[in-house]
Amino acid sequence: MVELRDQLFLLDAGTGVSNLFGHKDVLERYDRITVLLSHYHLDHIIGLIYLLPHLKGKSLHIYGPGVPCYEDTTEGILERLLQPAFFSRPLREFCGEVRCFDYAGLDFTVDGIPVGVVPQRHSAPSFRLTLDNKLIYATDTAFDPSDWRGDYRGMTLLHECWDVVSRAESKHTSAEGLLEGLPPELLRSTYLIHKNPEWTTGDYDALQRIAEAKGAHVACDGMILEI
Ligand SMILES: [Zn+2]
Ligand SMILES: [Zn+2]
């Protein structure tokens, strides 16, 4: 969840949306929730159903990579899942105003706030999203240092690390590969996200050590960042 210039954003909508019950004070400050989707794998959209109790009196805007990245619109893709028998209520009835937008793989704005869009390397079209030139959200992507040429000073990065050490042919990122290959100016403001349920305690400890050695951080639920 990101509060930015009087707008409330969610970066994807995984099971973490269930944590919003603990943040009602934040939610009640906004009339609209804007969800930015990187892609449609279930672990990134299943939490839309947990939004329902928070939408009374609000509107819901969802931006996703629809046509031409996929053969259907964001609305069409989500409606296939959010309807009976999978869920009691169709998406369009979640609240008074539900609007879906296709960002079509190109940069766009939300009420003047720029959202940068970069295609990623994954098993389905997924996109790195940069909010207001400040916060980069990169999940569900294989990491390639050549995708990170540029000036990232002053930016905060939330990056997936599904694997602790590198694996051949992976459609995901390893902590080891990521923290070796990122521009150095980003390391101290890098937070590792997309926790792998297969991590053992040993994996988790190794991840903490790899992150600490580079000055990066392992994100956890409830963490609050100032960007
Ligand atoms: Zn995922
Ligand atoms: Zn995925």
Coordinates of C-alpha atoms and ligand atoms in Angstrom, one line a residue:
M1 CA 0.0 0.0 0.0
V2 CA 1.4 3.4 -1.0
E3 CA 0.2 6.8 0.1
L4 CA 1.4 9.3 -2.5
R5 CA 0.3 12.9 -3.2
D6 CA -3.3 12.4 -1.8
Q7 CA -3.8 9.1 -3.6
L8 CA -3.8 5.6 -2.2
F9 CA -2.3 2.9 -4.3
L10 CA -1.9 -0.9 -4.0
L11 CA 1.0 -2.5 -5.9
D12 CA -0.6 -5.7 -6.9
A13 CA -3.2 -7.4 -4.8
G14 CA -1.9 -10.6 -3.3
T15 CA -2.9 -12.2 0.0
G16 CA -1.2 -9.3 1.8
V17 CA -4.4 -7.3 1.1
S18 CA -5.9 -9.2 4.1
N19 CA -3.5 -7.1 6.3
L20 CA -5.5 -4.0 5.4
F21 CA -7.8 -4.6 8.3
G22 CA -5.0 -3.4 10.5
H23 CA -4.8 -0.1 8.6
K24 CA -8.4 1.2 8.6
D25 CA -7.1 4.6 9.7
V26 CA -5.2 4.9 6.4
L27 CA -8.0 3.6 4.2
E28 CA -10.6 6.0 5.6
R29 CA -8.6 9.0 4.4
Y30 CA -9.2 8.1 0.8
D31 CA -12.3 8.0 -1.5
R32 CA -10.6 5.8 -4.1
I33 CA -8.2 2.9 -4.1
T34 CA -6.1 2.5 -7.2
V35 CA -4.6 -0.9 -7.8
L36 CA -1.6 -1.2 -10.2
L37 CA -1.2 -4.8 -11.4
S38 CA 2.2 -6.1 -12.7
H39 CA 0.5 -9.1 -14.2
Y40 CA -2.4 -11.6 -13.5
H41 CA -0.8 -14.6 -11.8
L42 CA -3.1 -15.6 -9.0
D43 CA -0.7 -14.6 -6.2
H44 CA -0.9 -11.0 -7.5
I45 CA -4.7 -10.7 -7.9
I46 CA -6.3 -13.1 -5.4
G47 CA -6.3 -10.4 -2.7
L48 CA -8.8 -8.3 -4.7
I49 CA -11.5 -10.3 -2.9
Y50 CA -10.2 -9.0 0.4
L51 CA -10.7 -5.5 -0.7
L52 CA -14.5 -5.8 -0.7
P53 CA -15.1 -4.9 3.0
H54 CA -13.0 -1.7 2.6
L55 CA -14.8 -0.4 -0.5
K56 CA -18.0 1.0 1.1
G57 CA -18.4 4.6 -0.2
K58 CA -15.2 4.4 -2.2
S59 CA -14.3 3.8 -5.9
L60 CA -11.9 1.2 -7.2
H61 CA -9.7 1.8 -10.1
I62 CA -7.5 -1.0 -11.5
Y63 CA -4.7 -0.6 -14.0
G64 CA -3.4 -3.8 -15.6
P65 CA -1.6 -4.9 -18.7
G66 CA -4.5 -5.7 -20.9
V67 CA -4.7 -5.5 -24.7
P68 CA -2.3 -5.7 -26.6
C69 CA 0.0 -7.4 -24.0
Y70 CA -2.8 -10.0 -23.4
E71 CA -5.7 -11.0 -25.7
D72 CA -8.3 -9.5 -23.4
T73 CA -8.7 -6.3 -21.4
T74 CA -7.9 -5.9 -17.8
E75 CA -11.6 -5.9 -17.0
G76 CA -12.2 -9.0 -19.1
I77 CA -9.4 -10.9 -17.5
L78 CA -10.4 -10.0 -14.0
E79 CA -14.1 -10.6 -14.6
R80 CA -13.4 -14.2 -15.6
L81 CA -12.1 -14.9 -12.1
L82 CA -14.2 -12.5 -10.0
Q83 CA -17.6 -14.0 -10.5
P84 CA -19.7 -17.0 -9.2
A85 CA -18.6 -19.8 -8.6
F86 CA -15.2 -18.4 -7.7
F87 CA -16.5 -15.5 -5.7
S88 CA -19.9 -14.4 -4.5
R89 CA -19.9 -11.0 -6.2
P90 CA -18.8 -9.9 -9.7
L91 CA -16.0 -7.3 -9.8
R92 CA -18.3 -4.6 -11.3
E93 CA -20.5 -4.8 -8.1
F94 CA -17.6 -4.4 -5.6
C95 CA -18.6 -0.8 -5.1
G96 CA -20.4 2.1 -6.7
E97 CA -17.6 2.8 -9.2
V98 CA -15.3 0.1 -10.5
R99 CA -13.1 1.1 -13.4
C100 CA -10.5 -0.9 -15.1
F101 CA -7.8 0.5 -17.4
D102 CA -5.3 -1.2 -19.8
Y103 CA -1.9 0.3 -19.5
A104 CA -0.9 -1.5 -22.7
G105 CA 2.8 -1.7 -21.8
L106 CA 3.3 2.1 -22.0
D107 CA 3.9 4.8 -19.3
F108 CA 0.8 6.4 -18.1
T109 CA -0.4 8.8 -15.3
V110 CA -2.9 8.5 -12.5
D111 CA -4.2 12.0 -11.7
G112 CA -1.0 13.5 -12.8
I113 CA 1.2 11.0 -11.0
P114 CA 3.6 9.3 -13.5
V115 CA 3.7 5.6 -13.6
G116 CA 6.7 4.2 -15.6
V117 CA 6.2 0.8 -17.3
V118 CA 9.0 -1.6 -18.3
P119 CA 8.5 -5.1 -19.7
Q120 CA 10.0 -7.9 -17.6
R121 CA 11.2 -11.4 -18.3
H122 CA 8.6 -13.8 -16.9
S123 CA 6.4 -16.7 -17.9
A124 CA 3.6 -14.3 -18.7
P125 CA 3.8 -10.6 -19.7
S126 CA 4.7 -8.8 -16.4
F127 CA 5.9 -5.2 -15.9
R128 CA 8.2 -3.2 -13.7
L129 CA 6.2 -0.2 -12.4
T130 CA 7.8 3.0 -11.2
L131 CA 5.6 5.4 -9.2
D132 CA 6.2 9.1 -9.3
N133 CA 9.9 8.5 -10.3
K134 CA 10.5 7.5 -6.7
L135 CA 9.3 4.0 -6.0
I136 CA 10.2 1.1 -8.3
Y137 CA 8.2 -2.1 -8.0
A138 CA 9.7 -5.1 -9.8
T139 CA 8.3 -8.5 -9.2
D140 CA 8.0 -11.7 -11.1
T141 CA 10.9 -11.2 -13.4
A142 CA 14.2 -12.8 -14.1
F143 CA 16.9 -10.3 -13.3
D144 CA 19.3 -9.0 -15.9
P145 CA 21.7 -6.2 -15.0
S146 CA 21.3 -4.8 -18.6
D147 CA 17.7 -3.8 -17.7
W148 CA 19.0 -1.5 -15.0
R149 CA 21.1 1.1 -16.9
G150 CA 20.3 4.6 -15.8
D151 CA 20.3 6.9 -12.9
Y152 CA 18.4 5.6 -9.9
R153 CA 19.7 8.0 -7.2
G154 CA 17.2 8.8 -4.6
M155 CA 14.8 6.0 -5.6
T156 CA 13.5 3.1 -3.5
L157 CA 13.3 -0.4 -5.0
L158 CA 11.0 -3.2 -4.1
H159 CA 12.3 -6.2 -5.9
E160 CA 11.3 -9.8 -5.9
C161 CA 13.8 -12.5 -4.9
W162 CA 12.1 -15.9 -5.2
D163 CA 15.5 -17.7 -5.1
V164 CA 18.3 -17.2 -2.6
V165 CA 21.0 -18.3 -5.1
S166 CA 20.9 -18.2 -8.9
R167 CA 19.2 -21.0 -10.8
A168 CA 19.5 -21.6 -14.6
E169 CA 16.5 -20.8 -16.7
S170 CA 14.6 -19.3 -13.8
K171 CA 11.7 -16.8 -14.6
H172 CA 12.4 -15.3 -11.2
T173 CA 15.3 -13.5 -9.4
S174 CA 17.8 -14.6 -6.9
A175 CA 19.0 -12.4 -4.0
E176 CA 22.6 -13.3 -5.0
G177 CA 22.2 -12.3 -8.6
L178 CA 20.2 -9.2 -7.9
L179 CA 22.4 -7.7 -5.3
E180 CA 25.6 -8.3 -7.4
G181 CA 24.0 -6.7 -10.5
L182 CA 22.0 -3.7 -9.3
P183 CA 23.4 -0.2 -9.7
P184 CA 25.3 0.4 -6.4
E185 CA 23.3 3.6 -5.7
L186 CA 20.1 1.5 -5.3
L187 CA 21.4 -1.2 -2.9
R188 CA 20.8 0.7 0.4
S189 CA 17.2 1.5 -0.7
T190 CA 16.4 -2.0 -2.0
Y191 CA 13.9 -4.1 -0.2
L192 CA 13.5 -7.8 -1.1
I193 CA 9.8 -8.8 -1.6
H194 CA 7.7 -11.8 -2.9
K195 CA 8.5 -14.2 -0.1
N196 CA 8.9 -17.8 -1.3
P197 CA 6.8 -20.2 0.7
E198 CA 9.4 -22.9 0.1
W199 CA 12.1 -21.0 2.0
T200 CA 13.4 -22.9 5.0
T201 CA 14.7 -21.0 8.1
G202 CA 18.2 -21.7 6.7
D203 CA 17.3 -20.0 3.4
Y204 CA 15.8 -17.1 5.3
D205 CA 19.0 -16.6 7.4
A206 CA 21.1 -16.8 4.2
L207 CA 18.9 -14.2 2.6
Q208 CA 19.3 -11.9 5.5
R209 CA 23.1 -12.3 5.4
I210 CA 23.3 -11.7 1.6
A211 CA 21.1 -8.6 2.0
E212 CA 23.0 -7.2 5.0
A213 CA 26.3 -7.7 3.3
K214 CA 25.2 -5.3 0.5
G215 CA 23.3 -2.8 2.7
A216 CA 19.9 -4.0 1.3
H217 CA 16.9 -5.1 3.3
V218 CA 14.5 -8.1 3.5
A219 CA 11.0 -6.6 3.5
C220 CA 8.4 -8.0 6.0
D221 CA 4.7 -7.5 6.6
G222 CA 3.9 -4.3 8.4
M223 CA 7.1 -2.5 7.4
I224 CA 6.7 1.2 6.8
L225 CA 9.0 3.1 4.5
E226 CA 9.3 6.8 3.9
I227 CA 10.1 7.5 0.2
Ligands
ZN1 ZN 4.3 -13.9 -8.1
ZN2 ZN 4.1 -14.4 -11.9

